[in-house]
Rosetta silent file (secondary structure, phi, psi, omega in degrees, C-alpha in Angstrom):
SEQUENCE: MAGEPRLCDPKPLWRRHYRQRRGDQPSAQRRQLLEQALAGVPPLIPADRRLGLYWPLTGEADLRELAAELPTQLALPAIRAMSGKRSLCYEAWRPADPLQPDAAGVPAPAAASTPLPAEALGLLLVPALALDRRGFRLGYGGGWFDRLRADPPWRSVPALIVAPFSCVVERLPVEPWDVPFDGWLSEKGIEWLQPVERPGL
SCORE:     score description
SCORE:     0.000 S_00000001
   1 L     0.000  142.714  178.897    0.000    0.000    0.000 S_00000001
   2 L   -63.835  165.552 -179.806    1.246    3.499   -0.739 S_00000001
   3 L   -63.707  168.648 -179.219    2.325    5.748    2.144 S_00000001
   4 L   -60.743  138.942  175.447   -0.111    7.659    4.326 S_00000001
   5 L   -62.897  154.316  175.610   -1.793   10.591    2.589 S_00000001
   6 L   -98.611  157.752 -176.667   -0.695   14.069    3.620 S_00000001
   7 L   -58.222  -28.619 -179.104   -3.086   16.736    4.845 S_00000001
   8 L   -83.331   -8.030 -179.052   -2.487   18.697    1.634 S_00000001
   9 L   -71.540  150.173  179.619   -3.376   15.726   -0.583 S_00000001
  10 L   -68.111  153.015 -177.297   -6.767   15.801   -2.368 S_00000001
  11 H   -59.536  -35.734  177.787   -9.641   13.876   -0.806 S_00000001
  12 H   -56.189  -35.860  177.490   -9.887   11.350   -3.683 S_00000001
  13 H   -65.814  -42.738  176.203   -6.402   10.136   -2.754 S_00000001
  14 H   -59.154  -42.991 -177.747   -7.485    9.789    0.903 S_00000001
  15 H   -64.205  -43.907  178.729  -10.576    7.865   -0.196 S_00000001
  16 H   -60.480  -45.105 -176.579   -8.597    5.394   -2.303 S_00000001
  17 H   -61.891  -48.469 -174.097   -6.100    4.816    0.499 S_00000001
  18 H   -83.681  -19.377  170.766   -8.655    4.227    3.247 S_00000001
  19 H   -64.126  -43.169  178.191  -11.053    2.264    1.093 S_00000001
  20 H   -66.532  -44.160 -178.786   -8.235   -0.268    0.655 S_00000001
  21 H   -62.304  -43.369  178.812   -7.284   -0.150    4.325 S_00000001
  22 H   -63.103  -40.522  179.783  -10.878   -0.665    5.424 S_00000001
  23 H   -67.770  -23.469 -179.477  -11.248   -3.549    2.988 S_00000001
  24 L   -84.182    0.405 -178.290   -8.077   -5.181    4.367 S_00000001
  25 L   -62.823  128.729  179.531   -9.529   -5.420    7.882 S_00000001
  26 L   -60.763  150.778 -178.313   -9.310   -9.049    9.089 S_00000001
  27 H   -60.636  -32.526  179.198  -12.601  -10.886    9.551 S_00000001
  28 H   -63.890  -38.587  178.336  -11.871  -11.305   13.269 S_00000001
  29 H   -70.893  -33.958  175.686  -11.714   -7.539   13.708 S_00000001
  30 H   -61.642  -41.321  179.178  -14.950   -7.133   11.742 S_00000001
  31 H   -66.741  -38.375  178.053  -16.591   -9.530   14.192 S_00000001
  32 H   -61.925  -39.456  178.760  -15.137   -7.612   17.142 S_00000001
  33 H   -63.073  -44.698  178.125  -16.646   -4.393   15.814 S_00000001
  34 H   -61.428  -43.010  179.748  -20.052   -6.051   15.547 S_00000001
  35 H   -62.519  -37.880  176.360  -19.735   -7.446   19.076 S_00000001
  36 H   -64.384  -38.412  178.430  -18.914   -3.974   20.394 S_00000001
  37 H   -66.073  -44.398 -178.719  -22.006   -2.643   18.639 S_00000001
  38 H   -63.669  -34.205 -179.710  -24.236   -5.392   20.042 S_00000001
  39 H   -80.615  -36.423 -170.385  -22.962   -4.718   23.570 S_00000001
  40 H  -100.790  -24.841 -173.018  -22.863   -0.940   23.483 S_00000001
  41 L   -82.350  -50.240 -175.978  -25.559    0.384   21.171 S_00000001
  42 H   -52.297  -40.333  179.221  -28.918   -1.050   22.363 S_00000001
  43 H   -64.505  -15.710 -178.894  -28.616    0.461   25.882 S_00000001
  44 H   -84.568   -9.492 -173.646  -28.214    3.909   24.273 S_00000001
  45 L   -99.921  109.180  176.415  -31.624    3.799   22.548 S_00000001
  46 L   -60.897  156.681 -175.473  -34.544    5.037   24.704 S_00000001
  47 L   -61.326  -25.212 -177.641  -37.759    3.071   24.360 S_00000001
  48 L  -100.904   14.313 -179.686  -39.446    5.928   22.490 S_00000001
  49 L  -125.501  166.507  179.372  -36.609    6.525   20.018 S_00000001
  50 E  -114.555  155.586  172.229  -35.137    4.758   16.996 S_00000001
  51 E   -92.576  124.919  173.087  -31.648    3.753   15.992 S_00000001
  52 E   -81.799   93.890  179.446  -30.539    5.212   12.686 S_00000001
  53 L   -84.843 -168.220  173.329  -28.849    2.137   11.243 S_00000001
  54 L  -150.777  155.609  176.247  -27.533    1.831    7.661 S_00000001
  55 L   -89.871  119.274 -171.411  -27.586   -0.809    4.951 S_00000001
  56 L   -69.923  134.033  170.768  -23.940   -1.915    4.512 S_00000001
  57 L   -96.155  175.113 -177.605  -22.216   -1.460    1.186 S_00000001
  58 L   -53.712  126.570  176.891  -19.062   -3.322    0.160 S_00000001
  59 L    90.617  -15.783 -179.046  -16.367   -2.913    2.790 S_00000001
  60 L   -82.441  149.004  177.012  -18.622   -1.281    5.388 S_00000001
  61 L   -60.988  130.483 -178.711  -19.122   -2.805    8.821 S_00000001
  62 L   -94.905  106.930 -177.402  -22.269   -4.936    8.768 S_00000001
  63 L  -109.346   21.760 -175.332  -24.266   -4.181   11.915 S_00000001
  64 L   -65.345  -16.301  176.051  -27.573   -5.664   10.800 S_00000001
  65 L   -64.558  -16.558  174.577  -27.551   -8.093   13.739 S_00000001
  66 H   -62.082  -21.249  179.281  -28.646   -5.093   15.808 S_00000001
  67 H   -61.859  -29.927  178.906  -32.074   -5.640   14.238 S_00000001
  68 H   -70.012  -26.909 -179.658  -32.556   -8.648   16.506 S_00000001
  69 H   -86.370  -30.009 -174.314  -32.050   -6.410   19.551 S_00000001
  70 L  -133.382   54.496 -170.727  -34.163   -3.464   18.354 S_00000001
  71 L   -62.598  -25.578 -178.229  -36.612   -4.930   15.795 S_00000001
  72 L  -108.571    9.780 -174.883  -39.258   -2.207   16.227 S_00000001
  73 L  -125.816   32.969 -176.428  -36.892    0.717   16.809 S_00000001
  74 E  -108.450  154.602  171.765  -34.950    0.969   13.558 S_00000001
  75 E  -143.071  146.038  176.264  -34.714    3.553   10.823 S_00000001
  76 E  -116.031  145.677  174.037  -32.719    3.510    7.598 S_00000001
  77 E   -72.852  149.096  177.552  -31.358    6.504    5.694 S_00000001
  78 E  -147.635  138.567  174.603  -32.812    7.163    2.248 S_00000001
  79 E   -97.453  115.124 -175.599  -32.051    9.760   -0.380 S_00000001
  80 E  -122.179  154.264  172.625  -35.355   10.984   -1.740 S_00000001
  81 E   -83.536  112.960 -178.546  -36.447   13.694   -4.148 S_00000001
  82 E  -132.438  130.133  178.949  -38.249   16.209   -1.951 S_00000001
  83 L    54.171   39.144  175.498  -39.380   19.691   -2.907 S_00000001
  84 L    82.959    1.906  177.926  -37.554   19.449   -6.202 S_00000001
  85 E  -143.309  159.873 -179.896  -34.202   18.354   -4.816 S_00000001
  86 E   -85.488  136.089  179.312  -32.637   15.228   -3.387 S_00000001
  87 E  -140.750  154.725  174.949  -32.187   15.066    0.380 S_00000001
  88 E   -90.056  133.833  176.255  -31.203   12.475    2.926 S_00000001
  89 E  -138.289  173.446  173.030  -33.885   11.480    5.414 S_00000001
  90 E  -115.789  139.897  179.721  -34.555    8.605    7.797 S_00000001
  91 E  -128.834  145.748  179.627  -37.560    6.303    7.453 S_00000001
  92 E   -60.248  143.482 -178.993  -38.957    3.680    9.816 S_00000001
  93 E  -151.533  138.610  172.012  -37.902    0.130    8.979 S_00000001
  94 L  -116.178  152.950 -175.226  -38.433   -3.361   10.392 S_00000001
  95 L   -53.801  -30.886 -178.093  -36.254   -6.351    9.454 S_00000001
  96 L   -85.953   -7.353 -177.399  -39.030   -8.022    7.427 S_00000001
  97 L   -70.027  141.786  178.320  -39.846   -4.891    5.421 S_00000001
  98 L   -71.159  158.632  179.426  -38.856   -4.965    1.727 S_00000001
  99 E  -123.551  155.854  169.829  -36.129   -2.728    0.354 S_00000001
 100 E  -151.692  157.541 -177.050  -35.480   -1.059   -2.968 S_00000001
 101 E   -61.419  138.761  174.773  -32.739    1.300   -4.185 S_00000001
 102 L   -85.263 -166.239 -175.937  -33.150    4.945   -3.221 S_00000001
 103 L   -64.865  -16.465  177.536  -32.152    7.890   -5.440 S_00000001
 104 L  -104.462    4.387  178.303  -28.476    7.026   -4.886 S_00000001
 105 L    84.882   10.932 -179.583  -28.921    3.302   -5.533 S_00000001
 106 L   -96.624  136.492  178.359  -28.598    2.280   -1.866 S_00000001
 107 E   -54.739  131.906 -178.049  -31.159   -0.165   -0.381 S_00000001
 108 E  -147.240  166.149  178.891  -33.838    1.762    1.529 S_00000001
 109 E   -51.107  130.860 -175.492  -37.421    1.078    2.656 S_00000001
 110 L   -68.546  -39.658  179.207  -39.428    0.131   -0.424 S_00000001
 111 L   -91.937   90.058 -177.800  -42.603    1.849    0.696 S_00000001
 112 L   -56.251  125.318 -177.891  -41.345    5.411    1.045 S_00000001
 113 L  -115.210 -178.883  176.771  -43.066    6.888    4.078 S_00000001
 114 L   -62.211  127.350  179.393  -43.141   10.263    5.764 S_00000001
 115 L   -57.161  142.495  178.965  -39.565   11.064    6.815 S_00000001
 116 L   -73.545  143.777  173.736  -38.984   10.778   10.532 S_00000001
 117 L   -75.853  160.706 -178.137  -38.315   13.985   12.482 S_00000001
 118 H   -56.385  -37.684 -175.957  -35.002   14.324   14.278 S_00000001
 119 H   -69.383   -7.831  176.624  -36.642   13.869   17.676 S_00000001
 120 H   -83.564  -11.436 -176.648  -37.701   10.334   16.682 S_00000001
 121 E  -103.330  137.672  176.725  -34.045    9.217   16.564 S_00000001
 122 E  -101.544  -21.863 -178.807  -31.958    8.379   19.607 S_00000001
 123 E  -164.441  142.117  173.501  -28.671    7.640   17.841 S_00000001
 124 E  -112.744  134.042  170.973  -27.254    7.639   14.310 S_00000001
 125 E  -111.771  124.291 -172.689  -24.616    5.150   13.148 S_00000001
 126 E  -129.962  121.306 -179.488  -22.853    6.305    9.990 S_00000001
 127 E   -71.768  158.624 -179.114  -20.178    4.332    8.104 S_00000001
 128 L  -150.779  159.483  171.325  -16.986    5.984    6.924 S_00000001
 129 L   -79.405  -36.027  178.426  -13.788    5.335    5.015 S_00000001
 130 E  -160.616  169.777  176.736  -11.814    7.101    7.756 S_00000001
 131 E  -152.635  160.123  175.986  -12.273    9.571   10.606 S_00000001
 132 E  -116.312  170.478 -171.976  -10.122   11.852   12.674 S_00000001
 133 L   -74.093   -1.622  171.633   -9.883   12.415   16.399 S_00000001
 134 L   -91.766   -7.303  179.946  -11.847   15.662   16.128 S_00000001
 135 L    97.521    9.609  177.231  -14.851   13.693   14.896 S_00000001
 136 L   -85.097  144.429 -173.313  -14.656   14.533   11.209 S_00000001
 137 E  -112.466  139.896  170.622  -15.617   11.777    8.781 S_00000001
 138 E  -100.390  109.017  179.758  -14.235   10.854    5.371 S_00000001
 139 L  -104.454 -149.996 -175.449  -17.205    9.634    3.341 S_00000001
 140 L   -95.974   -0.125  174.768  -17.785    9.102   -0.351 S_00000001
 141 L   100.545    0.282 -179.512  -18.049   12.764   -1.279 S_00000001
 142 L   -78.508  -26.247  179.417  -21.818   13.193   -1.579 S_00000001
 143 L    75.275   12.675 -175.081  -22.137   15.401    1.490 S_00000001
 144 H   -62.519  -46.674 -176.868  -25.525   13.913    2.414 S_00000001
 145 H   -71.451  -34.271  176.889  -24.845   13.503    6.124 S_00000001
 146 H   -63.277  -42.620  179.697  -23.181   16.914    6.439 S_00000001
 147 H   -66.413  -40.364  177.710  -26.222   18.608    4.932 S_00000001
 148 H   -62.196  -47.136 -173.236  -28.588   16.665    7.168 S_00000001
 149 H   -82.501   -2.263  170.263  -26.592   17.392   10.308 S_00000001
 150 L   -73.750  -18.265  177.402  -26.177   21.072    9.488 S_00000001
 151 L   -78.274  121.340 -173.619  -29.845   21.327   10.519 S_00000001
 152 H   -50.478  -42.439  178.595  -29.827   22.084   14.299 S_00000001
 153 H   -60.327  -37.343  178.765  -32.462   19.468   15.255 S_00000001
 154 H   -75.251  -32.103  177.372  -30.431   16.771   13.519 S_00000001
 155 H   -63.337  -26.140 -178.332  -27.172   18.085   14.963 S_00000001
 156 L   -80.374  -10.318  177.701  -28.653   17.451   18.412 S_00000001
 157 L   -80.992  122.302  177.714  -29.107   13.713   17.674 S_00000001
 158 L   -54.190  137.140 -175.519  -26.051   11.803   18.983 S_00000001
 159 E  -140.150  130.606  179.913  -24.137   10.398   16.014 S_00000001
 160 E  -117.019  136.301  171.486  -21.271    7.915   15.843 S_00000001
 161 E   -79.671  141.006  178.139  -18.966    7.182   12.917 S_00000001
 162 E  -113.987  119.069 -179.968  -18.485    3.453   12.270 S_00000001
 163 L  -165.660  157.676  175.114  -15.052    2.383   10.989 S_00000001
 164 L   -63.153  151.111 -179.975  -12.132    0.107   11.868 S_00000001
 165 H   -62.513  -26.884  178.721   -9.689    1.547   14.396 S_00000001
 166 H   -67.474  -10.829  179.381   -6.982    1.337   11.717 S_00000001
 167 H  -103.865   12.842  174.413   -8.894    4.073    9.859 S_00000001
 168 E   -91.418  125.275 -178.810   -8.720    6.555   12.762 S_00000001
 169 E  -124.336  166.904  179.721   -6.216    9.351   12.017 S_00000001
 170 L   -68.174  -47.913 -178.067   -5.148   12.499   13.838 S_00000001
 171 L  -145.181  136.406  171.676   -6.439   14.935   11.217 S_00000001
 172 L  -106.703  155.079  169.672   -8.348   14.699    7.963 S_00000001
 173 L   -68.013  134.777 -177.837   -8.627   17.456    5.378 S_00000001
 174 L  -127.555  158.552  175.871  -11.980   19.143    5.971 S_00000001
 175 L  -105.882  161.174 -178.432  -14.226   21.580    4.167 S_00000001
 176 L   -58.714  -25.680 -176.905  -16.020   24.549    5.786 S_00000001
 177 L   -91.632   -3.346  179.785  -19.338   22.676    5.575 S_00000001
 178 L   -67.119  136.611 -178.655  -18.129   19.455    7.247 S_00000001
 179 L  -112.278  122.513 -179.116  -19.948   18.736   10.519 S_00000001
 180 L   -70.013  153.365  176.556  -18.078   16.776   13.204 S_00000001
 181 L   -93.761  172.262 -175.858  -19.616   13.698   14.823 S_00000001
 182 L   -85.980  -10.398 -179.200  -19.916   13.002   18.539 S_00000001
 183 E   164.354 -162.369 -178.288  -17.573   10.022   18.509 S_00000001
 184 E  -149.336  162.638  176.556  -16.988    6.700   16.828 S_00000001
 185 E  -121.487  123.242  176.344  -17.527    2.964   17.057 S_00000001
 186 E  -135.157 -173.698  178.174  -14.681    0.599   16.187 S_00000001
 187 L   -67.786   -9.440  175.697  -13.590   -2.876   17.242 S_00000001
 188 L   -91.977   -2.198  178.181  -12.185   -1.184   20.381 S_00000001
 189 E   114.434 -166.185  178.998  -15.637    0.019   21.422 S_00000001
 190 E   -94.848  131.666  175.125  -17.462    3.352   21.512 S_00000001
 191 E  -124.089  116.797  176.973  -15.435    6.491   22.086 S_00000001
 192 E   -90.434  140.085  177.782  -17.290    9.744   22.743 S_00000001
 193 L   -77.656  -27.379  178.548  -15.474   12.993   22.071 S_00000001
 194 L  -157.826  161.490  178.539  -17.444   14.758   24.789 S_00000001
 195 L   -57.630  136.025 -178.346  -20.338   13.929   27.107 S_00000001
 196 L  -119.076  128.825  175.194  -23.529   13.537   25.088 S_00000001
 197 L   -75.021  123.929 -179.426  -27.002   14.048   26.518 S_00000001
 198 L  -117.904  112.129 -175.491  -29.071   11.018   25.595 S_00000001
 199 L   -54.023  137.735  175.550  -32.812   11.429   26.154 S_00000001
 200 L    85.963   -1.818 -178.856  -34.368    8.969   28.545 S_00000001
 201 L  -111.399    0.000    0.000  -31.070    7.940   30.161 S_00000001
């Protein structure tokens, strides 16, 4: 693998580097990450809130076993055309519900419903190629989560980046519109950057 990207390097180079690194994670570490999620995430979800899960794409940590712990408290992200433009929203989902590709081609609830308000979510889990210790995430470049979390109600929902610990770096290149997350989940567990108020706890 080529050397570590430098802060001045363009983001596409960072994405290539950490896509490979994430894909090289041993299966045992992938299982450890899932076990950390199963142990640490369900207690964070109040009974009247949902977990914002995600449908894993190639190389992303697969946390779908959380559905067995929270079968009636899940939501999946979906990119929908709303008011003439595409936006990311969360929609209620149960494990038996059918899926179909959303506007970005990612599996999402097939029966598009009214998007959930921010106050319906207790925690968001968001996959990443890499993250830094300030809570900034390296995604795929669409900016969907940054735009969602720029909205104050959504910014108030605790949100964790999901990635292998080998993809945690000191600093990533960031843009003025990037919104930091509250912490991350790796095979070493959950690490919060600062105390987070979690409703109902």
